Short mmCIF file of N, CA and C in Angstrom, two decimals:
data_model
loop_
_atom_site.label_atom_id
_atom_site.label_comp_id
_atom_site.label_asym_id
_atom_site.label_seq_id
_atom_site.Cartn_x
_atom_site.Cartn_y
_atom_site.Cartn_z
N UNK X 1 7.13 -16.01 10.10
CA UNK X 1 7.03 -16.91 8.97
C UNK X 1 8.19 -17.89 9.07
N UNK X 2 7.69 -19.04 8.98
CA UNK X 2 8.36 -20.32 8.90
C UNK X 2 10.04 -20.18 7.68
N UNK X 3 9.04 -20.15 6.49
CA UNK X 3 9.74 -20.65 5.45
C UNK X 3 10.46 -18.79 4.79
N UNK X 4 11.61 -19.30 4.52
CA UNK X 4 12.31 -18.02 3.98
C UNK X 4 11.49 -17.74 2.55
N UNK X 5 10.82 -18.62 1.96
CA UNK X 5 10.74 -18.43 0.42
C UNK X 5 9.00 -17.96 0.24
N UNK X 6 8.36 -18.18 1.68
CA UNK X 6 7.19 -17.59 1.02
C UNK X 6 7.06 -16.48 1.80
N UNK X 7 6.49 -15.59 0.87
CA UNK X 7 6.37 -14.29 0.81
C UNK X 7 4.68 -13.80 0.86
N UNK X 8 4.07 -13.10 1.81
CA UNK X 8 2.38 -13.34 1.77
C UNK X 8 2.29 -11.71 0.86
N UNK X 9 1.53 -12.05 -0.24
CA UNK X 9 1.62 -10.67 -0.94
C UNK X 9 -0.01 -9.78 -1.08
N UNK X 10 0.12 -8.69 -1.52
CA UNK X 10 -1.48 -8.15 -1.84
C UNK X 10 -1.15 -7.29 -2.75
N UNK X 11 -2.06 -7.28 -3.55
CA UNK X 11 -2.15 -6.22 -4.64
C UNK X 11 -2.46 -4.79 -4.90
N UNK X 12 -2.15 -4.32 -5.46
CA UNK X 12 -2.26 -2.37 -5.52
C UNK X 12 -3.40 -2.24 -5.05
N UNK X 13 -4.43 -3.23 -5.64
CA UNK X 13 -6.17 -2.81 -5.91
C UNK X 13 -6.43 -2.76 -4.68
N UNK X 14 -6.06 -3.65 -3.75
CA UNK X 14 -6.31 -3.81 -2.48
C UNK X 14 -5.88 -3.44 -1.28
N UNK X 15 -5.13 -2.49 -1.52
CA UNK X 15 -4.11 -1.43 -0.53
C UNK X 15 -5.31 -0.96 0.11
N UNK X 16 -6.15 -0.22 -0.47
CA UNK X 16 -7.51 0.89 0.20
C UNK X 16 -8.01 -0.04 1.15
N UNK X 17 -8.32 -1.24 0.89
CA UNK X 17 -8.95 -2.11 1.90
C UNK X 17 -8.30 -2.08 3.30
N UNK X 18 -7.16 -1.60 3.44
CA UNK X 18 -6.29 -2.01 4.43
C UNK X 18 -6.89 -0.98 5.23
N UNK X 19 -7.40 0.32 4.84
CA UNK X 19 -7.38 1.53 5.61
C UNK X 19 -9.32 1.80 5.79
N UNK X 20 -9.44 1.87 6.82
CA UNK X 20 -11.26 2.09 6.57
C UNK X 20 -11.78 3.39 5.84
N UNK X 21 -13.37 3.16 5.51
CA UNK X 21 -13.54 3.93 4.65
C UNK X 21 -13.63 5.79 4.49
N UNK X 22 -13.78 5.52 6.30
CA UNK X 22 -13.76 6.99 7.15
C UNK X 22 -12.29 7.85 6.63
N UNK X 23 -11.29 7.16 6.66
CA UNK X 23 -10.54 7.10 6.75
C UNK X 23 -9.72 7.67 5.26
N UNK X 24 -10.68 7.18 4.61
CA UNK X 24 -10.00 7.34 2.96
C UNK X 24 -10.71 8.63 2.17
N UNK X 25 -12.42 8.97 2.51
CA UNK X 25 -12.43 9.65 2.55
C UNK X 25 -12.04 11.28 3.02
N UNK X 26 -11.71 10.94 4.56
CA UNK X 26 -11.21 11.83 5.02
C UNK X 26 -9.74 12.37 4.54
N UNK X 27 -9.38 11.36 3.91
CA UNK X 27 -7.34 11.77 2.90
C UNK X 27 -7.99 12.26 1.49
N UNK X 28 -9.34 11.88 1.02
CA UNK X 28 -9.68 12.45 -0.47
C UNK X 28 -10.17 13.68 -0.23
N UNK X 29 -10.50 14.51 1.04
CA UNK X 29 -10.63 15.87 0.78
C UNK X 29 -9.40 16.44 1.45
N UNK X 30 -8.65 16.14 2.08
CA UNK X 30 -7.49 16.85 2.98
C UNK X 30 -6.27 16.24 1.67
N UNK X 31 -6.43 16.45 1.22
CA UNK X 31 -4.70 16.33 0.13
C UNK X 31 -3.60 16.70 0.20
N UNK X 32 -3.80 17.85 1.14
CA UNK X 32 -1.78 18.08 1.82
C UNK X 32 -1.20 17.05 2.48
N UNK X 33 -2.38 15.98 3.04
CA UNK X 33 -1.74 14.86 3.84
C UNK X 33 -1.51 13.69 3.05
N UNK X 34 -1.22 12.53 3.46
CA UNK X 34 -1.56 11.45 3.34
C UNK X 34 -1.42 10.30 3.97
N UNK X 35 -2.32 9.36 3.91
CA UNK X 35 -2.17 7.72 4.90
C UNK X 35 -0.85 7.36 4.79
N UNK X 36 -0.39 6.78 5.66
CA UNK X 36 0.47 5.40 5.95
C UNK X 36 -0.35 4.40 5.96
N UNK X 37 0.26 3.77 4.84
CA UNK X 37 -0.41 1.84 5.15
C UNK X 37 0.57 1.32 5.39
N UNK X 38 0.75 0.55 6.50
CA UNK X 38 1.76 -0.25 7.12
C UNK X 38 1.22 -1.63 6.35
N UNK X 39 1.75 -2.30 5.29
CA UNK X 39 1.24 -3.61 5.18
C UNK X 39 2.00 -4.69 5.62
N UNK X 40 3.33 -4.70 6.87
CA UNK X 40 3.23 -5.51 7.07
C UNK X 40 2.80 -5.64 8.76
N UNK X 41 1.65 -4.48 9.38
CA UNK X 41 1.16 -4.59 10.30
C UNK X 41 -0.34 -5.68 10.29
N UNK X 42 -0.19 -5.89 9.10
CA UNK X 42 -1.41 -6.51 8.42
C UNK X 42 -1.42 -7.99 8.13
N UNK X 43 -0.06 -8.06 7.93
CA UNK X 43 0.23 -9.32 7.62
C UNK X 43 0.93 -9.92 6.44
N UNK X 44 1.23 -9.07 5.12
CA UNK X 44 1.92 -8.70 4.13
C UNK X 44 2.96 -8.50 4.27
N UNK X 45 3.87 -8.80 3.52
CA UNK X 45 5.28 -8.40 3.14
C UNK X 45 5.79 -7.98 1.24
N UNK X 46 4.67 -8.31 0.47
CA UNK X 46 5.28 -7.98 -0.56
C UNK X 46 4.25 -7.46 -1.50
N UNK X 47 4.05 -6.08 -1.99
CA UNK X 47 3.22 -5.38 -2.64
C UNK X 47 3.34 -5.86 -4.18
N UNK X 48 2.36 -6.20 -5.11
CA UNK X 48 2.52 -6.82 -6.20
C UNK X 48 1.63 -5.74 -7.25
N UNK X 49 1.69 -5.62 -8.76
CA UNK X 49 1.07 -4.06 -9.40
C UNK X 49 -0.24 -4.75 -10.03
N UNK X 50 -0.75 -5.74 -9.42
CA UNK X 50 -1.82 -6.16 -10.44
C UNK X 50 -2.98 -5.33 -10.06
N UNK X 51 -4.15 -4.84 -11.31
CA UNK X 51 -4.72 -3.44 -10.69
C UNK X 51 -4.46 -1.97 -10.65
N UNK X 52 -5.91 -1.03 -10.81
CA UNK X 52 -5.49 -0.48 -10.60
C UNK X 52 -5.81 0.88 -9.32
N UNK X 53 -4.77 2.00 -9.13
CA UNK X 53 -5.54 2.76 -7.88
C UNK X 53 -5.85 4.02 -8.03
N UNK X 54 -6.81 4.30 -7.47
CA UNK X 54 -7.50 5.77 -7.38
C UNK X 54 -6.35 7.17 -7.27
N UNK X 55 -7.07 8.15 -8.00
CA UNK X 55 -5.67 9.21 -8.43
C UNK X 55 -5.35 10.05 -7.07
N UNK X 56 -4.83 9.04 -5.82
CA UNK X 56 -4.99 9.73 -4.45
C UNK X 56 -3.73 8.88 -4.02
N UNK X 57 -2.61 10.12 -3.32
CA UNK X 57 -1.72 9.83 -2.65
C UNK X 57 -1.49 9.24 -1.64
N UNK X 58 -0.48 8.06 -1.09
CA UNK X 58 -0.17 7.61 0.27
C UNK X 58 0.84 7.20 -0.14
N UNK X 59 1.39 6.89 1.47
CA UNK X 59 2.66 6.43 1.68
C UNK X 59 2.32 4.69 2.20
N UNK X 60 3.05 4.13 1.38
CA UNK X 60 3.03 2.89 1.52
C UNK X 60 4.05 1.52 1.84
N UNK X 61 4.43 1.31 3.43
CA UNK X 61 5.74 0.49 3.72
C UNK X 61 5.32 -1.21 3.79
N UNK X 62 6.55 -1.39 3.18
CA UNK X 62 6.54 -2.91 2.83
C UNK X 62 7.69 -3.25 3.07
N UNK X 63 7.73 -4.24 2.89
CA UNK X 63 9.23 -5.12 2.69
C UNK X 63 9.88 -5.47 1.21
N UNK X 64 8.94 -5.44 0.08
CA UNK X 64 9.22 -5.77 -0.94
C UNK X 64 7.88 -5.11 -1.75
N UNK X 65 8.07 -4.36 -3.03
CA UNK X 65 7.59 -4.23 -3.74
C UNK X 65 8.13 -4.75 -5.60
N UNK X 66 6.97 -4.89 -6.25
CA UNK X 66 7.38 -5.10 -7.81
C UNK X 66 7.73 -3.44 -8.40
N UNK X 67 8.00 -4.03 -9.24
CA UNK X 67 8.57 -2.84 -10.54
C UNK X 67 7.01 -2.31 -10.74
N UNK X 68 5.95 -2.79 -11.05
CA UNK X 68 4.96 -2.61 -11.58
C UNK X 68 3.88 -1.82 -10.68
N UNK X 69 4.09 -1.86 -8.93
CA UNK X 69 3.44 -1.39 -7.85
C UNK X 69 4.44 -0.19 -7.51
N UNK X 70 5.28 -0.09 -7.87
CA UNK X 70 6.24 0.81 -7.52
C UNK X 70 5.57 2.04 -8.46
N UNK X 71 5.45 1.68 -9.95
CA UNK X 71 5.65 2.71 -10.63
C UNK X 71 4.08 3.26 -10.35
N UNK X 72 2.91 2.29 -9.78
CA UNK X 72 1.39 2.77 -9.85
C UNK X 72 1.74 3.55 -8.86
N UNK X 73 1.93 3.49 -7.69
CA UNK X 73 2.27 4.17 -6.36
C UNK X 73 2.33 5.34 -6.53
N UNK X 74 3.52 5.29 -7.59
CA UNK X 74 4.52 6.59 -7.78
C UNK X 74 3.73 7.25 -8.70
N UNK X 75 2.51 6.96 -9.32
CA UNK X 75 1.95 7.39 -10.65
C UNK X 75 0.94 8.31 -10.04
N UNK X 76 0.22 7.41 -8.68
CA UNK X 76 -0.21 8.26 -8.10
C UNK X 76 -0.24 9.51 -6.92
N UNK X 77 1.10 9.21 -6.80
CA UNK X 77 1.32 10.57 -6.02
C UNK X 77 2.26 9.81 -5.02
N UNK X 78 2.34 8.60 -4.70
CA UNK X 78 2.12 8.48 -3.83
C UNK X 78 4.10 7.91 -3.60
N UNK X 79 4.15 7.58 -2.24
CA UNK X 79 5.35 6.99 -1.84
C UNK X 79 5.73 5.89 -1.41
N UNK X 80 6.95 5.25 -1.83
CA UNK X 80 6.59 3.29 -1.38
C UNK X 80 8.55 3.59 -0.63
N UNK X 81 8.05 3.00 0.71
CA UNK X 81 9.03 2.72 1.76
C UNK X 81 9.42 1.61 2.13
N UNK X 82 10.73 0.87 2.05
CA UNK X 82 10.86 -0.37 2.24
C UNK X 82 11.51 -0.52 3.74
N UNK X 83 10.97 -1.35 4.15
CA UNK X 83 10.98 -1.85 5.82
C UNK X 83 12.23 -3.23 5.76
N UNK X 84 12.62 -3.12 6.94
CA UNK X 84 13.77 -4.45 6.76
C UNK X 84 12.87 -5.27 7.90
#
Protein backbone atom coordinates (compact mmCIF):
# COMPACT_ATOMS: atom_id res chain seq x y z
CA UNK A 1 0.00 0.00 0.00
CA UNK A 2 0.95 3.29 -1.31
CA UNK A 3 -0.54 5.67 1.15
CA UNK A 4 0.15 5.34 5.04
CA UNK A 5 -3.48 6.57 5.82
CA UNK A 6 -5.55 4.12 3.99
CA UNK A 7 -6.33 1.26 5.68
CA UNK A 8 -8.46 -1.63 3.46
CA UNK A 9 -10.98 -2.86 6.15
CA UNK A 10 -13.84 -5.77 6.42
CA UNK A 11 -16.34 -6.34 8.74
CA UNK A 12 -17.12 -9.03 11.53
CA UNK A 13 -20.13 -10.20 9.24
CA UNK A 14 -17.76 -10.98 6.68
CA UNK A 15 -14.87 -12.77 8.35
CA UNK A 16 -16.77 -16.38 7.43
CA UNK A 17 -16.52 -15.38 3.85
CA UNK A 18 -12.85 -15.45 4.05
CA UNK A 19 -12.84 -19.23 4.97
CA UNK A 20 -14.88 -21.75 2.57
CA UNK A 21 -17.88 -23.33 3.45
CA UNK A 22 -16.31 -26.94 3.85
CA UNK A 23 -14.34 -25.47 5.98
CA UNK A 24 -16.68 -23.75 8.49
CA UNK A 25 -18.71 -26.43 8.75
CA UNK A 26 -16.14 -28.72 9.45
CA UNK A 27 -14.94 -26.07 12.77
CA UNK A 28 -19.00 -26.12 13.68
CA UNK A 29 -18.83 -29.77 14.57
CA UNK A 30 -15.09 -30.17 15.77
CA UNK A 31 -15.15 -27.31 18.58
CA UNK A 32 -11.94 -28.18 20.41
CA UNK A 33 -10.40 -26.52 17.35
CA UNK A 34 -10.58 -23.53 15.63
CA UNK A 35 -9.82 -21.55 12.14
CA UNK A 36 -7.17 -19.06 11.64
CA UNK A 37 -8.29 -16.28 9.38
CA UNK A 38 -5.33 -14.56 8.26
CA UNK A 39 -7.01 -11.29 6.95
CA UNK A 40 -4.23 -9.77 5.89
CA UNK A 41 -3.39 -12.81 3.52
CA UNK A 42 -6.50 -11.57 1.89
CA UNK A 43 -5.87 -8.30 1.53
CA UNK A 44 -7.18 -6.52 4.77
CA UNK A 45 -5.55 -4.88 7.41
CA UNK A 46 -8.19 -3.58 9.68
CA UNK A 47 -11.17 -5.59 11.24
CA UNK A 48 -14.17 -3.18 11.89
CA UNK A 49 -17.52 -4.55 14.50
CA UNK A 50 -20.25 -3.68 12.13
CA UNK A 51 -22.52 -6.96 12.28
CA UNK A 52 -23.04 -9.66 13.61
CA UNK A 53 -21.19 -13.43 14.10
CA UNK A 54 -22.27 -16.87 14.57
CA UNK A 55 -21.80 -18.33 18.30
CA UNK A 56 -18.50 -20.21 16.85
CA UNK A 57 -14.93 -19.68 17.80
CA UNK A 58 -11.71 -18.56 15.72
CA UNK A 59 -8.71 -17.04 15.85
CA UNK A 60 -8.49 -14.01 13.96
CA UNK A 61 -4.98 -11.94 12.83
CA UNK A 62 -4.99 -8.52 11.68
CA UNK A 63 -3.16 -5.57 11.93
CA UNK A 64 -5.75 -3.45 13.49
CA UNK A 65 -8.91 -4.12 15.04
CA UNK A 66 -11.95 -1.74 16.59
CA UNK A 67 -13.11 -1.80 20.15
CA UNK A 68 -16.38 -3.06 18.80
CA UNK A 69 -14.81 -6.33 16.65
CA UNK A 70 -12.65 -7.01 19.43
CA UNK A 71 -15.32 -7.38 21.96
CA UNK A 72 -17.74 -9.60 19.13
CA UNK A 73 -14.67 -11.87 18.60
CA UNK A 74 -14.15 -12.18 22.15
CA UNK A 75 -18.02 -12.64 22.73
CA UNK A 76 -17.73 -15.38 20.66
CA UNK A 77 -15.21 -17.46 21.82
CA UNK A 78 -13.05 -16.44 19.80
CA UNK A 79 -9.34 -14.76 19.64
CA UNK A 80 -8.08 -11.52 17.82
CA UNK A 81 -4.11 -11.42 17.15
CA UNK A 82 -2.43 -8.41 16.03
CA UNK A 83 0.23 -8.77 13.24
CA UNK A 84 2.91 -5.95 12.72
Amino acid sequence: IKHSKVKPIINVEKLWSLVSEKTRLYYKEHTEKAPVIDVLQHGYMKVTGKGQLPEQPMIVKARYFTKEAEAKIKAAGGVCILCA
